[in-house]
Amino acid sequence: MNKHTKEIIGTIGMKAQYDENAKKLLSNKIFLAHILKGTVTEFKDANPRDIISLIEGEPYVSTVSVEPGMTNQVLENPKSKIKGSNTENTETKEGAIRFDIIFYVRMKDGISQIIVNIEAQKNSSPGYALMNRAIFYTCRMISSQKERDFTNSNYDDMVKVYSIWICPGVNKNCLNYFHITDDALVGNYKWPGKKDLFNFIMIGLDCESSQKLSQSKTESELHQFLNILFSSKLSGEEKVRLLDEELDIPVDEKIREELKVMCNLSEGIEEKGMKKGIETGRLETIAECLRNGTMNDAKRLLKATGEEIEKATELFLKKGE
C-alpha cells in the first residue's frame, strides 16, 4: 500500500470517528432537550432542564436499524410491555443503515409519548434529495411501531414521530417543518384520526454564520446552539465558553471532553485536506513543467523527487487523453 493510499484511508478513518463522535455528542440529554425545544411545538416554552426528565432511558446511538423488519430488534418502548415480534438477527447485516439517534420522549402531560430520531448530516447534497431519505426514515419510524407500540389492528395506539435532520454546510440558516395537512377537495367531512403522527424537520446551518459566532448571533437560539456545536473554526474551549455565556447551557466534564475530541478530529481532517490540496497543486505545477519541456527547472527550482515526477507524468498523460 503506497503512502497516498494510506493517507486517504487515514482521512476516511478520521471522518468516521468524527461522525460517530458528533452523534455521541448530540445524544447528551441537555443537547437533545435544546433541540426538542427548538423543533417540537409542545416544548417551545419549556425549560430545557425540565425536558431532560421527559427523555426516557438512554438514547440509542447508531444501533437501531432503519431496514424493514429490523427496527423492532433493538428499539423498545420503555412504557410498553409489548415486545417486538421480529426475529431477524441484525448482526448478520453489518451493512444495514442505522438511525443516528433515536429515543422516546414523554409529553408534558406525563402520559403521551413521541418517538424522536435525530440525523446529523455532513453533506446536504449526497447525490440524491435528502428530503426523500427523511420521508423514508419517518415512514419507517411509524411502520416499525406494529407489535411494539400497538398490536394487531389497534392503529389508534400509534404514537407521533419526529425525524429531525441537522445539515451543516447549507448556505443559510433555515428550518422547514413537514407534516400531514387535510385539504378538503369535496365537502367538509372531518375524518377521525391523528393527522399529527407524521413529522420531519430539516435544519440547515450556515457555514459563514458558524465562523462568526463570537461576534454575532443568528436568527434563532436553536441555530446559534447548533452552529456553535458544529463550527469547524471554534476550539473546544471556545465552544464551551459560548454555550455557557451565550446560551446558558451547562457543560460537564464528559461533554467538554467530547467537544475536545471532535475539534481535534476536525482539525486533523482539515490538515490532511490542506496537505492533499498542496500536494495536488505541486504535482500540477510539475506537470506544467513537463508540458512546457522545462523539467530541469522543476528538478532545480522545485526540487522535485523521482516519485513526484512519476506522479506528475501520470497526471500529464491523463490530462492529455
mmCIF file of C-alpha atoms in Angstrom:
data_model
loop_
_atom_site.group_PDB
_atom_site.id
_atom_site.type_symbol
_atom_site.label_atom_id
_atom_site.label_comp_id
_atom_site.label_asym_id
_atom_site.label_seq_id
_atom_site.Cartn_x
_atom_site.Cartn_y
_atom_site.Cartn_z
ATOM 1 C CA MET A 1 0.000 0.000 0.000
ATOM 2 C CA ASN A 2 1.527 3.349 -1.031
ATOM 3 C CA LYS A 3 1.750 6.446 1.169
ATOM 4 C CA HIS A 4 -1.022 8.273 -0.719
ATOM 5 C CA THR A 5 -3.473 5.378 -0.221
ATOM 6 C CA LYS A 6 -2.582 5.189 3.478
ATOM 7 C CA GLU A 7 -3.282 8.914 3.863
ATOM 8 C CA ILE A 8 -6.679 8.555 2.156
ATOM 9 C CA ILE A 9 -7.601 5.640 4.422
ATOM 10 C CA GLY A 10 -6.392 7.623 7.427
ATOM 11 C CA THR A 11 -8.581 10.587 6.483
ATOM 12 C CA ILE A 12 -11.614 8.332 5.933
ATOM 13 C CA GLY A 13 -10.993 6.753 9.332
ATOM 14 C CA MET A 14 -10.809 10.164 10.980
ATOM 15 C CA LYS A 15 -14.044 11.236 9.263
ATOM 16 C CA ALA A 16 -15.789 8.076 10.515
ATOM 17 C CA GLN A 17 -14.532 8.799 14.044
ATOM 18 C CA TYR A 18 -15.691 12.415 13.710
ATOM 19 C CA ASP A 19 -19.185 11.314 12.592
ATOM 20 C CA GLU A 20 -19.525 8.866 15.492
ATOM 21 C CA ASN A 21 -18.252 11.449 17.958
ATOM 22 C CA ALA A 22 -20.739 14.029 16.629
ATOM 23 C CA LYS A 23 -23.621 11.585 17.144
ATOM 24 C CA LYS A 24 -22.405 10.731 20.640
ATOM 25 C CA LEU A 25 -22.084 14.434 21.473
ATOM 26 C CA LEU A 26 -25.590 15.226 20.204
ATOM 27 C CA SER A 27 -27.055 12.353 22.243
ATOM 28 C CA ASN A 28 -26.291 14.121 25.528
ATOM 29 C CA LYS A 29 -29.697 14.831 27.049
ATOM 30 C CA ILE A 30 -29.039 18.536 27.632
ATOM 31 C CA PHE A 31 -28.375 18.944 23.898
ATOM 32 C CA LEU A 32 -31.377 16.801 22.924
ATOM 33 C CA ALA A 33 -33.532 18.971 25.209
ATOM 34 C CA HIS A 34 -32.459 22.143 23.379
ATOM 35 C CA ILE A 35 -33.155 20.531 20.001
ATOM 36 C CA LEU A 36 -36.628 19.455 21.164
ATOM 37 C CA LYS A 37 -37.331 22.950 22.487
ATOM 38 C CA GLY A 38 -36.472 24.437 19.095
ATOM 39 C CA THR A 39 -38.422 21.942 16.972
ATOM 40 C CA VAL A 40 -41.371 20.358 18.822
ATOM 41 C CA THR A 41 -44.215 22.827 19.402
ATOM 42 C CA GLU A 42 -45.224 21.399 22.788
ATOM 43 C CA PHE A 43 -41.760 22.083 24.200
ATOM 44 C CA LYS A 44 -41.441 25.578 22.753
ATOM 45 C CA ASP A 45 -41.940 27.354 26.087
ATOM 46 C CA ALA A 46 -40.434 24.642 28.289
ATOM 47 C CA ASN A 47 -37.184 24.912 30.218
ATOM 48 C CA PRO A 48 -34.644 22.503 28.657
ATOM 49 C CA ARG A 49 -33.793 21.239 32.149
ATOM 50 C CA ASP A 50 -37.429 20.137 32.528
ATOM 51 C CA ILE A 51 -37.382 18.455 29.101
ATOM 52 C CA ILE A 52 -34.418 16.295 30.162
ATOM 53 C CA SER A 53 -36.579 14.468 32.713
ATOM 54 C CA LEU A 54 -39.065 13.576 29.945
ATOM 55 C CA ILE A 55 -36.475 11.768 27.785
ATOM 56 C CA GLU A 56 -36.997 8.096 28.554
ATOM 57 C CA GLY A 57 -33.976 5.915 29.185
ATOM 58 C CA GLU A 58 -30.777 6.390 27.207
ATOM 59 C CA PRO A 59 -30.928 7.391 23.519
ATOM 60 C CA TYR A 60 -29.934 4.688 21.024
ATOM 61 C CA VAL A 61 -26.910 5.854 19.009
ATOM 62 C CA SER A 62 -26.111 4.061 15.703
ATOM 63 C CA THR A 63 -27.658 0.800 16.960
ATOM 64 C CA VAL A 64 -31.249 0.762 15.651
ATOM 65 C CA SER A 65 -31.562 -0.399 12.045
ATOM 66 C CA VAL A 66 -33.671 1.510 9.522
ATOM 67 C CA GLU A 67 -34.143 -1.661 7.452
ATOM 68 C CA PRO A 68 -37.692 -3.089 7.217
ATOM 69 C CA GLY A 69 -38.266 -5.886 9.708
ATOM 70 C CA MET A 70 -35.224 -4.974 11.812
ATOM 71 C CA THR A 71 -36.095 -1.822 13.771
ATOM 72 C CA ASN A 72 -38.031 -3.719 16.443
ATOM 73 C CA GLN A 73 -34.976 -5.822 17.223
ATOM 74 C CA VAL A 74 -33.377 -3.104 19.335
ATOM 75 C CA LEU A 75 -35.767 -0.204 19.890
ATOM 76 C CA GLU A 76 -38.064 -0.808 22.863
ATOM 77 C CA ASN A 77 -40.831 1.335 24.301
ATOM 78 C CA PRO A 78 -39.895 1.931 27.974
ATOM 79 C CA LYS A 79 -43.573 2.204 28.955
ATOM 80 C CA SER A 80 -44.918 -0.754 26.992
ATOM 81 C CA LYS A 81 -44.981 -4.425 27.907
ATOM 82 C CA ILE A 82 -45.238 -5.317 24.213
ATOM 83 C CA LYS A 83 -42.074 -6.844 22.770
ATOM 84 C CA GLY A 84 -41.219 -6.709 19.074
ATOM 85 C CA SER A 85 -42.080 -9.940 17.293
ATOM 86 C CA ASN A 86 -39.397 -9.676 14.602
ATOM 87 C CA THR A 87 -36.734 -12.365 14.913
ATOM 88 C CA GLU A 88 -34.276 -11.345 12.215
ATOM 89 C CA ASN A 89 -30.717 -11.175 13.544
ATOM 90 C CA THR A 90 -29.348 -7.685 12.858
ATOM 91 C CA GLU A 91 -25.768 -8.867 13.401
ATOM 92 C CA THR A 92 -25.895 -10.760 10.086
ATOM 93 C CA LYS A 93 -26.421 -7.478 8.212
ATOM 94 C CA GLU A 94 -23.455 -5.372 9.225
ATOM 95 C CA GLY A 95 -24.036 -3.020 6.296
ATOM 96 C CA ALA A 96 -27.580 -2.180 7.379
ATOM 97 C CA ILE A 97 -28.416 1.543 7.603
ATOM 98 C CA ARG A 98 -28.994 2.698 11.174
ATOM 99 C CA PHE A 99 -30.694 5.688 12.738
ATOM 100 C CA ASP A 100 -28.094 8.146 14.089
ATOM 101 C CA ILE A 101 -30.021 8.794 17.325
ATOM 102 C CA ILE A 102 -33.488 7.578 18.287
ATOM 103 C CA PHE A 103 -35.365 7.753 21.597
ATOM 104 C CA TYR A 104 -38.753 8.061 23.295
ATOM 105 C CA VAL A 105 -39.935 11.279 24.967
ATOM 106 C CA ARG A 106 -42.906 11.747 27.269
ATOM 107 C CA MET A 107 -45.028 14.794 26.555
ATOM 108 C CA LYS A 108 -45.688 17.353 29.283
ATOM 109 C CA ASP A 109 -48.832 15.514 30.409
ATOM 110 C CA GLY A 110 -46.512 12.712 31.563
ATOM 111 C CA ILE A 111 -48.596 10.092 29.700
ATOM 112 C CA SER A 112 -48.385 10.634 25.945
ATOM 113 C CA GLN A 113 -45.186 9.674 24.117
ATOM 114 C CA ILE A 114 -43.435 10.563 20.902
ATOM 115 C CA ILE A 115 -40.526 8.886 19.120
ATOM 116 C CA VAL A 116 -37.725 11.211 18.038
ATOM 117 C CA ASN A 117 -34.961 10.498 15.537
ATOM 118 C CA ILE A 118 -32.086 12.933 15.018
ATOM 119 C CA GLU A 119 -29.802 12.699 11.988
ATOM 120 C CA ALA A 120 -26.566 14.698 11.713
ATOM 121 C CA GLN A 121 -25.691 15.062 8.018
ATOM 122 C CA LYS A 122 -22.281 16.351 6.989
ATOM 123 C CA ASN A 123 -23.425 16.608 3.357
ATOM 124 C CA SER A 124 -26.742 18.210 2.443
ATOM 125 C CA SER A 125 -26.309 17.136 -1.223
ATOM 126 C CA PRO A 126 -25.263 13.462 -1.110
ATOM 127 C CA GLY A 127 -26.266 12.748 -4.715
ATOM 128 C CA TYR A 128 -29.978 12.349 -4.039
ATOM 129 C CA ALA A 129 -32.677 14.533 -2.473
ATOM 130 C CA LEU A 130 -32.043 14.344 1.283
ATOM 131 C CA MET A 131 -35.705 15.141 1.927
ATOM 132 C CA ASN A 132 -36.682 11.846 0.259
ATOM 133 C CA ARG A 133 -34.496 9.963 2.705
ATOM 134 C CA ALA A 134 -36.074 11.874 5.600
ATOM 135 C CA ILE A 135 -39.530 10.788 4.368
ATOM 136 C CA PHE A 136 -38.359 7.156 4.262
ATOM 137 C CA TYR A 137 -36.942 7.310 7.801
ATOM 138 C CA THR A 138 -40.136 8.912 9.132
ATOM 139 C CA CYS A 139 -42.287 6.230 7.482
ATOM 140 C CA ARG A 140 -40.068 3.530 8.990
ATOM 141 C CA MET A 141 -40.495 5.043 12.463
ATOM 142 C CA ILE A 142 -44.262 4.750 12.030
ATOM 143 C CA SER A 143 -44.410 1.288 10.450
ATOM 144 C CA SER A 144 -41.971 -0.196 12.988
ATOM 145 C CA GLN A 145 -44.425 0.501 15.830
ATOM 146 C CA LYS A 146 -46.553 -2.543 14.971
ATOM 147 C CA GLU A 147 -46.088 -5.260 17.615
ATOM 148 C CA ARG A 148 -44.065 -2.833 19.714
ATOM 149 C CA ASP A 149 -46.292 0.175 20.412
ATOM 150 C CA PHE A 150 -49.511 -1.445 19.209
ATOM 151 C CA THR A 151 -50.716 -4.941 18.355
ATOM 152 C CA ASN A 152 -52.955 -6.401 15.673
ATOM 153 C CA SER A 153 -55.217 -3.667 14.238
ATOM 154 C CA ASN A 154 -55.078 -1.236 17.185
ATOM 155 C CA TYR A 155 -53.866 1.611 14.983
ATOM 156 C CA ASP A 156 -55.247 4.208 17.387
ATOM 157 C CA ASP A 157 -52.364 3.295 19.725
ATOM 158 C CA MET A 158 -49.706 4.569 17.308
ATOM 159 C CA VAL A 159 -47.554 7.391 18.660
ATOM 160 C CA LYS A 160 -46.373 10.561 16.977
ATOM 161 C CA VAL A 161 -42.905 10.547 15.375
ATOM 162 C CA TYR A 162 -40.394 13.290 14.607
ATOM 163 C CA SER A 163 -37.345 12.867 12.376
ATOM 164 C CA ILE A 164 -35.024 15.872 12.757
ATOM 165 C CA TRP A 165 -32.243 16.391 10.189
ATOM 166 C CA ILE A 166 -29.312 18.691 11.017
ATOM 167 C CA CYS A 167 -27.342 19.742 7.924
ATOM 168 C CA PRO A 168 -24.183 21.872 8.353
ATOM 169 C CA GLY A 169 -22.890 23.363 5.114
ATOM 170 C CA VAL A 170 -26.144 24.844 3.817
ATOM 171 C CA ASN A 171 -25.582 28.447 2.700
ATOM 172 C CA LYS A 172 -28.264 29.838 5.025
ATOM 173 C CA ASN A 173 -29.791 29.164 8.409
ATOM 174 C CA CYS A 174 -33.180 27.584 7.790
ATOM 175 C CA LEU A 175 -35.751 25.274 9.335
ATOM 176 C CA ASN A 176 -38.533 23.553 7.398
ATOM 177 C CA TYR A 177 -41.337 21.584 9.056
ATOM 178 C CA PHE A 178 -43.064 18.854 7.024
ATOM 179 C CA HIS A 179 -46.292 17.270 8.220
ATOM 180 C CA ILE A 180 -49.694 15.998 7.056
ATOM 181 C CA THR A 181 -52.372 18.529 6.134
ATOM 182 C CA ASP A 182 -56.039 17.928 5.313
ATOM 183 C CA ASP A 183 -57.104 19.570 2.023
ATOM 184 C CA ALA A 184 -60.853 19.027 1.628
ATOM 185 C CA LEU A 185 -61.478 18.953 -2.126
ATOM 186 C CA VAL A 186 -65.172 17.986 -1.984
ATOM 187 C CA GLY A 187 -67.366 18.663 1.042
ATOM 188 C CA ASN A 188 -66.158 19.392 4.550
ATOM 189 C CA TYR A 189 -66.229 15.953 6.204
ATOM 190 C CA LYS A 190 -63.792 15.599 9.117
ATOM 191 C CA TRP A 191 -62.149 12.182 9.072
ATOM 192 C CA PRO A 192 -61.275 10.875 12.536
ATOM 193 C CA GLY A 193 -57.644 10.035 13.175
ATOM 194 C CA LYS A 194 -54.291 11.511 14.171
ATOM 195 C CA LYS A 195 -53.069 13.871 11.488
ATOM 196 C CA ASP A 196 -50.073 14.769 13.648
ATOM 197 C CA LEU A 197 -48.450 11.300 13.559
ATOM 198 C CA PHE A 198 -46.031 12.105 10.715
ATOM 199 C CA ASN A 199 -43.462 14.892 11.234
ATOM 200 C CA PHE A 200 -39.988 15.611 9.960
ATOM 201 C CA ILE A 201 -37.840 18.714 10.162
ATOM 202 C CA MET A 202 -34.910 19.845 8.024
ATOM 203 C CA ILE A 203 -32.453 22.239 9.717
ATOM 204 C CA GLY A 204 -29.851 23.994 7.575
ATOM 205 C CA LEU A 205 -26.792 25.608 9.163
ATOM 206 C CA ASP A 206 -24.855 28.444 7.554
ATOM 207 C CA CYS A 207 -21.091 27.794 7.498
ATOM 208 C CA GLU A 208 -20.297 31.515 7.361
ATOM 209 C CA SER A 209 -22.512 32.156 10.354
ATOM 210 C CA SER A 210 -20.801 29.398 12.326
ATOM 211 C CA GLN A 211 -17.442 31.074 11.719
ATOM 212 C CA LYS A 212 -18.605 34.402 13.162
ATOM 213 C CA LEU A 213 -20.457 33.222 16.247
ATOM 214 C CA SER A 214 -18.203 35.045 18.656
ATOM 215 C CA GLN A 215 -19.158 38.382 17.060
ATOM 216 C CA SER A 216 -22.828 38.000 16.168
ATOM 217 C CA LYS A 217 -25.988 35.992 16.828
ATOM 218 C CA THR A 218 -28.007 34.073 14.280
ATOM 219 C CA GLU A 219 -31.745 34.082 13.594
ATOM 220 C CA SER A 220 -32.747 31.577 16.287
ATOM 221 C CA GLU A 221 -31.376 30.209 19.528
ATOM 222 C CA LEU A 222 -31.509 26.698 18.046
ATOM 223 C CA HIS A 223 -29.330 27.735 15.096
ATOM 224 C CA GLN A 224 -26.932 29.570 17.364
ATOM 225 C CA PHE A 225 -26.576 26.455 19.525
ATOM 226 C CA LEU A 226 -26.067 24.091 16.574
ATOM 227 C CA ASN A 227 -23.700 26.458 14.765
ATOM 228 C CA ILE A 228 -21.529 26.626 17.884
ATOM 229 C CA LEU A 229 -21.560 22.847 18.199
ATOM 230 C CA PHE A 230 -20.653 22.151 14.553
ATOM 231 C CA SER A 231 -18.333 25.072 13.866
ATOM 232 C CA SER A 232 -15.002 23.985 12.408
ATOM 233 C CA LYS A 233 -13.396 27.301 13.368
ATOM 234 C CA LEU A 234 -14.010 27.236 17.141
ATOM 235 C CA SER A 235 -11.875 25.297 19.591
ATOM 236 C CA GLY A 236 -13.417 23.017 22.195
ATOM 237 C CA GLU A 237 -12.830 25.606 24.926
ATOM 238 C CA GLU A 238 -14.372 28.381 22.803
ATOM 239 C CA LYS A 239 -17.456 26.219 22.243
ATOM 240 C CA VAL A 240 -17.748 25.533 25.975
ATOM 241 C CA ARG A 241 -17.479 29.255 26.736
ATOM 242 C CA LEU A 242 -20.056 30.286 24.110
ATOM 243 C CA LEU A 243 -22.533 27.587 25.166
ATOM 244 C CA ASP A 244 -22.225 28.751 28.774
ATOM 245 C CA GLU A 245 -22.124 32.538 28.280
ATOM 246 C CA GLU A 246 -24.406 32.964 25.251
ATOM 247 C CA LEU A 247 -26.978 30.222 25.824
ATOM 248 C CA ASP A 248 -26.658 29.239 29.493
ATOM 249 C CA ILE A 249 -26.095 25.598 28.551
ATOM 250 C CA PRO A 250 -24.142 23.796 31.274
ATOM 251 C CA VAL A 251 -21.267 21.674 30.011
ATOM 252 C CA ASP A 252 -19.954 18.930 32.298
ATOM 253 C CA GLU A 253 -16.540 17.281 32.077
ATOM 254 C CA LYS A 254 -17.848 14.434 29.876
ATOM 255 C CA ILE A 255 -19.272 16.823 27.258
ATOM 256 C CA ARG A 256 -16.192 19.029 27.467
ATOM 257 C CA GLU A 257 -14.003 16.034 26.604
ATOM 258 C CA GLU A 258 -16.298 15.005 23.715
ATOM 259 C CA LEU A 259 -16.131 18.537 22.294
ATOM 260 C CA LYS A 260 -12.345 18.478 22.541
ATOM 261 C CA VAL A 261 -12.139 15.124 20.713
ATOM 262 C CA MET A 262 -14.485 16.321 17.940
ATOM 263 C CA CYS A 263 -12.497 19.527 17.434
ATOM 264 C CA ASN A 264 -9.196 17.606 17.327
ATOM 265 C CA LEU A 265 -10.616 15.234 14.722
ATOM 266 C CA SER A 266 -11.948 18.179 12.701
ATOM 267 C CA GLU A 267 -8.535 19.856 12.751
ATOM 268 C CA GLY A 268 -6.864 16.610 11.680
ATOM 269 C CA ILE A 269 -9.245 16.176 8.752
ATOM 270 C CA GLU A 270 -8.711 19.805 7.688
ATOM 271 C CA GLU A 271 -4.924 19.477 7.914
ATOM 272 C CA LYS A 272 -4.980 16.311 5.807
ATOM 273 C CA GLY A 273 -7.274 18.046 3.300
ATOM 274 C CA MET A 274 -4.943 21.064 3.099
ATOM 275 C CA LYS A 275 -1.930 18.775 2.724
ATOM 276 C CA LYS A 276 -3.654 16.881 -0.071
ATOM 277 C CA GLY A 277 -4.552 20.186 -1.776
ATOM 278 C CA ILE A 278 -0.956 21.436 -1.524
ATOM 279 C CA GLU A 279 0.375 18.144 -2.888
ATOM 280 C CA THR A 280 -2.094 18.230 -5.801
ATOM 281 C CA GLY A 281 -1.114 21.812 -6.634
ATOM 282 C CA ARG A 282 2.580 20.908 -6.549
ATOM 283 C CA LEU A 283 2.058 17.938 -8.869
ATOM 284 C CA GLU A 284 0.101 20.128 -11.291
ATOM 285 C CA THR A 285 2.995 22.623 -11.326
ATOM 286 C CA ILE A 286 5.460 19.833 -12.100
ATOM 287 C CA ALA A 287 3.098 18.510 -14.797
ATOM 288 C CA GLU A 288 3.062 22.019 -16.324
ATOM 289 C CA CYS A 289 6.862 21.895 -16.494
ATOM 290 C CA LEU A 290 6.554 18.596 -18.342
ATOM 291 C CA ARG A 291 4.080 20.177 -20.728
ATOM 292 C CA ASN A 292 6.440 23.108 -21.429
ATOM 293 C CA GLY A 293 9.530 20.945 -21.692
ATOM 294 C CA THR A 294 11.179 22.571 -18.667
ATOM 295 C CA MET A 295 11.613 19.502 -16.440
ATOM 296 C CA ASN A 296 15.120 20.601 -15.473
ATOM 297 C CA ASP A 297 13.586 23.720 -13.897
ATOM 298 C CA ALA A 298 11.222 21.518 -11.896
ATOM 299 C CA LYS A 299 14.135 19.479 -10.592
ATOM 300 C CA ARG A 300 16.251 22.559 -9.857
ATOM 301 C CA LEU A 301 13.698 25.074 -8.554
ATOM 302 C CA LEU A 302 11.016 22.797 -7.105
ATOM 303 C CA LYS A 303 13.462 20.095 -6.034
ATOM 304 C CA ALA A 304 11.004 17.549 -7.466
ATOM 305 C CA THR A 305 11.672 13.975 -6.406
ATOM 306 C CA GLY A 306 11.584 10.986 -8.754
ATOM 307 C CA GLU A 307 8.293 9.840 -7.182
ATOM 308 C CA GLU A 308 6.722 13.282 -7.748
ATOM 309 C CA ILE A 309 7.888 13.356 -11.372
ATOM 310 C CA GLU A 310 6.392 9.908 -11.892
ATOM 311 C CA LYS A 311 3.007 11.038 -10.428
ATOM 312 C CA ALA A 312 3.134 14.295 -12.416
ATOM 313 C CA THR A 313 3.804 12.303 -15.598
ATOM 314 C CA GLU A 314 0.696 10.187 -14.922
ATOM 315 C CA LEU A 315 -1.268 13.417 -14.347
ATOM 316 C CA PHE A 316 0.113 14.953 -17.538
ATOM 317 C CA LEU A 317 -0.756 11.863 -19.601
ATOM 318 C CA LYS A 318 -4.225 11.641 -18.035
ATOM 319 C CA LYS A 319 -4.992 15.297 -18.881
ATOM 320 C CA GLY A 320 -3.765 14.731 -22.423
ATOM 321 C CA GLU A 321 -6.338 11.990 -23.032
#
